[in-house]
Tab-separated table of C-alpha atoms in Angstrom:
chain	number	residue	atom	x	y	z
A	10	UNK	CA	-2.170	-6.940	-15.059
A	11	UNK	CA	-5.523	-9.177	-15.068
A	12	UNK	CA	-8.558	-6.599	-14.976
A	13	UNK	CA	-11.832	-7.916	-14.528
A	14	UNK	CA	-14.904	-5.753	-15.806
A	15	UNK	CA	-16.390	-4.251	-19.005
A	16	UNK	CA	-13.778	-2.770	-21.743
A	17	UNK	CA	-14.443	0.474	-20.493
A	18	UNK	CA	-13.926	-0.572	-16.779
A	19	UNK	CA	-10.596	-1.961	-17.930
A	20	UNK	CA	-9.505	0.948	-20.201
A	21	UNK	CA	-10.464	3.373	-16.841
A	22	UNK	CA	-7.801	1.030	-14.792
A	23	UNK	CA	-5.353	0.615	-17.666
A	24	UNK	CA	-5.209	4.568	-17.735
A	25	UNK	CA	-5.672	4.833	-13.724
A	26	UNK	CA	-1.969	2.791	-13.833
A	27	UNK	CA	-0.364	4.448	-16.519
A	28	UNK	CA	-1.187	7.601	-14.925
A	29	UNK	CA	0.322	6.324	-11.650
A	30	UNK	CA	3.610	4.858	-13.281
A	31	UNK	CA	4.110	8.136	-15.129
A	32	UNK	CA	4.215	10.061	-11.821
A	33	UNK	CA	6.421	7.819	-10.063
A	34	UNK	CA	8.963	7.501	-13.059
A	35	UNK	CA	8.967	11.198	-13.294
A	36	UNK	CA	8.734	12.093	-9.816
A	37	UNK	CA	12.291	9.754	-9.778
A	38	UNK	CA	13.927	11.052	-12.260
A	39	UNK	CA	13.359	14.965	-11.197
A	40	UNK	CA	12.084	14.732	-7.563
A	41	UNK	CA	8.476	15.522	-6.547
A	42	UNK	CA	9.088	19.124	-6.414
A	43	UNK	CA	10.035	18.895	-10.234
A	44	UNK	CA	6.979	17.295	-11.627
A	45	UNK	CA	3.399	19.057	-12.519
A	46	UNK	CA	0.303	17.482	-12.849
A	47	UNK	CA	0.590	18.138	-16.637
A	48	UNK	CA	4.081	16.428	-16.779
A	49	UNK	CA	2.303	13.695	-15.826
A	50	UNK	CA	-0.496	13.812	-18.377
A	51	UNK	CA	1.796	14.660	-21.422
A	52	UNK	CA	3.596	11.624	-20.524
A	53	UNK	CA	1.075	9.537	-20.609
A	54	UNK	CA	-0.819	11.495	-23.407
A	55	UNK	CA	-4.136	12.646	-21.737
A	56	UNK	CA	-5.585	15.799	-20.665
A	57	UNK	CA	-4.939	17.868	-17.013
A	58	UNK	CA	-8.763	17.255	-17.051
A	59	UNK	CA	-8.568	13.622	-17.938
A	60	UNK	CA	-5.714	13.285	-15.106
A	61	UNK	CA	-8.077	14.973	-12.467
A	62	UNK	CA	-10.803	12.099	-13.337
A	63	UNK	CA	-8.447	9.790	-11.685
A	64	UNK	CA	-6.762	11.498	-9.062
A	65	UNK	CA	-6.520	15.033	-7.043
A	66	UNK	CA	-3.129	15.656	-7.256
A	67	UNK	CA	0.407	14.131	-7.759
A	68	UNK	CA	0.906	12.868	-4.514
A	69	UNK	CA	-2.257	10.675	-4.896
A	70	UNK	CA	-1.111	9.710	-8.548
A	71	UNK	CA	2.064	8.422	-6.304
A	72	UNK	CA	0.287	6.995	-3.904
A	73	UNK	CA	-1.980	4.923	-6.108
A	74	UNK	CA	-0.260	1.496	-6.021
A	75	UNK	CA	0.471	1.523	-2.145
A	76	UNK	CA	-3.330	2.425	-1.828
A	77	UNK	CA	-4.474	-0.575	-3.658
A	78	UNK	CA	-2.250	-3.233	-1.583
A	79	UNK	CA	-3.595	-1.462	1.569
A	80	UNK	CA	-7.490	-2.143	-0.591
A	81	UNK	CA	-6.342	-6.290	-1.161
A	82	UNK	CA	-4.899	-6.240	2.673
A	83	UNK	CA	-8.264	-4.834	4.262
A	84	UNK	CA	-9.703	-7.428	1.820
A	85	UNK	CA	-7.506	-10.670	2.382
A	86	UNK	CA	-8.189	-10.511	6.160
A	87	UNK	CA	-12.300	-9.912	5.683
A	88	UNK	CA	-11.578	-13.342	3.788
A	89	UNK	CA	-9.981	-15.116	6.223
A	90	UNK	CA	-12.222	-17.780	7.687
A	91	UNK	CA	-14.326	-16.782	10.180
A	92	UNK	CA	-13.273	-18.840	13.115
A	93	UNK	CA	-9.305	-17.821	12.803
A	94	UNK	CA	-8.076	-16.213	15.471
A	95	UNK	CA	-7.719	-11.964	14.671
A	96	UNK	CA	-3.635	-11.719	14.747
A	97	UNK	CA	-3.147	-15.031	12.807
A	98	UNK	CA	-5.590	-14.165	10.347
A	99	UNK	CA	-3.689	-11.085	9.926
A	100	UNK	CA	-0.368	-12.512	9.825
A	101	UNK	CA	-1.897	-15.166	6.914
A	102	UNK	CA	-3.736	-11.806	4.910
A	103	UNK	CA	0.366	-10.587	5.319
A	104	UNK	CA	1.309	-14.390	3.457
A	105	UNK	CA	-1.361	-13.937	0.754
A	106	UNK	CA	-0.636	-10.482	-0.525
A	107	UNK	CA	2.932	-11.503	-0.436
A	108	UNK	CA	2.553	-14.763	-2.143
A	109	UNK	CA	0.009	-12.730	-4.497
A	110	UNK	CA	3.295	-10.896	-5.781
A	111	UNK	CA	2.263	-7.375	-4.603
A	112	UNK	CA	5.314	-6.450	-2.701
A	113	UNK	CA	8.442	-5.896	-3.162
A	114	UNK	CA	8.852	-4.832	-6.495
A	115	UNK	CA	11.399	-2.183	-7.778
A	116	UNK	CA	8.521	0.350	-8.334
A	117	UNK	CA	7.594	-0.328	-4.701
A	118	UNK	CA	11.222	0.097	-3.312
A	119	UNK	CA	11.611	3.269	-5.221
A	120	UNK	CA	8.417	4.483	-4.086
A	121	UNK	CA	9.523	3.939	-0.370
A	122	UNK	CA	12.739	5.846	-0.755
A	123	UNK	CA	10.743	8.408	-2.203
A	124	UNK	CA	8.016	8.719	0.668
A	125	UNK	CA	10.934	8.789	2.997
A	126	UNK	CA	12.428	11.988	1.286
A	127	UNK	CA	9.493	13.965	0.583
A	128	UNK	CA	7.217	15.670	3.679
A	129	UNK	CA	4.219	15.795	1.345
A	130	UNK	CA	3.793	12.238	0.620
A	131	UNK	CA	4.749	11.194	4.165
A	132	UNK	CA	2.383	12.837	5.756
A	133	UNK	CA	-0.539	11.536	3.313
A	134	UNK	CA	1.382	7.641	3.973
A	135	UNK	CA	0.353	8.920	7.727
A	136	UNK	CA	-3.133	9.806	6.821
A	137	UNK	CA	-3.242	6.262	4.747
A	138	UNK	CA	-2.092	4.552	7.680
A	139	UNK	CA	-4.366	5.754	10.164
A	140	UNK	CA	-7.568	5.293	8.050
A	141	UNK	CA	-5.974	1.515	7.403
A	142	UNK	CA	-5.667	0.954	11.137
A	143	UNK	CA	-9.211	2.257	11.616
A	144	UNK	CA	-10.264	-0.066	8.792
A	145	UNK	CA	-8.644	-3.510	9.881
A	146	UNK	CA	-9.469	-2.830	13.568
A	147	UNK	CA	-13.212	-2.655	11.888
A	148	UNK	CA	-12.650	-5.926	10.238
A	149	UNK	CA	-11.248	-7.678	13.236
A	150	UNK	CA	-14.381	-6.296	15.267
A	151	UNK	CA	-16.457	-7.314	12.844
A	152	UNK	CA	-14.939	-10.855	12.381
A	153	UNK	CA	-16.550	-11.986	15.684
A	154	UNK	CA	-17.525	-11.470	19.167
A	155	UNK	CA	-14.810	-11.029	22.102
A	156	UNK	CA	-12.460	-8.245	20.403
A	157	UNK	CA	-12.931	-4.684	21.753
A	158	UNK	CA	-12.617	-1.965	19.990
A	159	UNK	CA	-9.561	-1.216	22.205
A	160	UNK	CA	-7.634	-4.086	21.497
A	161	UNK	CA	-8.411	-4.265	17.729
A	162	UNK	CA	-7.129	-1.007	17.367
A	163	UNK	CA	-4.159	-2.063	19.176
A	164	UNK	CA	-3.677	-5.148	17.000
A	165	UNK	CA	-3.806	-3.196	13.842
A	166	UNK	CA	-0.917	-0.655	14.998
A	167	UNK	CA	0.862	-3.452	16.130
A	168	UNK	CA	0.723	-5.246	12.761
A	169	UNK	CA	1.311	-2.654	10.961
A	170	UNK	CA	4.367	-1.226	12.730
A	171	UNK	CA	5.264	-4.847	12.133
A	172	UNK	CA	5.460	-3.854	8.768
A	173	UNK	CA	6.652	-0.792	8.592
A	174	UNK	CA	9.867	-2.214	10.264
A	175	UNK	CA	9.990	-5.358	8.215
A	176	UNK	CA	10.632	-2.589	5.410
A	177	UNK	CA	12.678	-0.227	6.752
A	178	UNK	CA	14.993	-3.274	8.112
A	179	UNK	CA	14.945	-4.820	4.461
A	180	UNK	CA	15.516	-1.596	2.723
A	181	UNK	CA	18.543	-0.468	5.024
A	182	UNK	CA	19.973	-3.594	6.642
A	183	UNK	CA	22.788	-6.198	4.067
A	184	UNK	CA	20.251	-8.775	4.795
A	185	UNK	CA	19.272	-10.884	1.650
A	186	UNK	CA	16.234	-12.385	3.275
A	187	UNK	CA	13.141	-11.630	1.550
A	188	UNK	CA	10.893	-9.050	2.771
A	189	UNK	CA	7.891	-11.278	3.001
A	190	UNK	CA	9.935	-13.673	5.314
A	191	UNK	CA	11.133	-10.569	7.221
A	192	UNK	CA	7.888	-9.259	7.762
A	193	UNK	CA	6.636	-12.831	8.720
A	194	UNK	CA	9.493	-13.338	11.452
A	195	UNK	CA	8.960	-10.167	12.898
A	196	UNK	CA	4.887	-10.557	12.958
A	197	UNK	CA	5.889	-14.198	14.993
A	198	UNK	CA	7.460	-12.376	17.305
A	199	UNK	CA	4.262	-10.704	18.446
A	200	UNK	CA	1.787	-12.772	20.796
A	201	UNK	CA	-1.710	-11.242	21.992
A	202	UNK	CA	-3.652	-12.990	24.279
């Protein structure tokens, strides 16, 4: 992982990533209820207080990579060419995120399976999805005139539903296509006009 910035910033990012990886690994091995913040801190060799400097709780530590991917997705949509229509911009951002290798990897698949089993993680992910939908809609509205708030929210919600549907189909089916290809196929079936 190449992290720009000062040495201090790189060390902080490395500690955050280590805490996330430990939280995910321990939760997968022992179940989320079988893991404490102290367990996670101990696995990384830091104090409980240090853990608290990075995450509010173990759920936030487990969801860190997913939240980073969503921030990257919003940034990719913001960076699309100004004249590009909203839906193609979303689809292109999804492709770019997948090309960057952000998904899928084994850790992501394990996290999805864990999320689907644990109610407290599902609730947090649902909240994250609502925030992401709002953020994407705001970016779409800001990209140019002619797109009202309601249409932007509908477009963002549809986009996220296609991403979730693709992930579920990919996890539950024998389809051997890469997740990125499956998601892009689903996104290609949707037309706003």
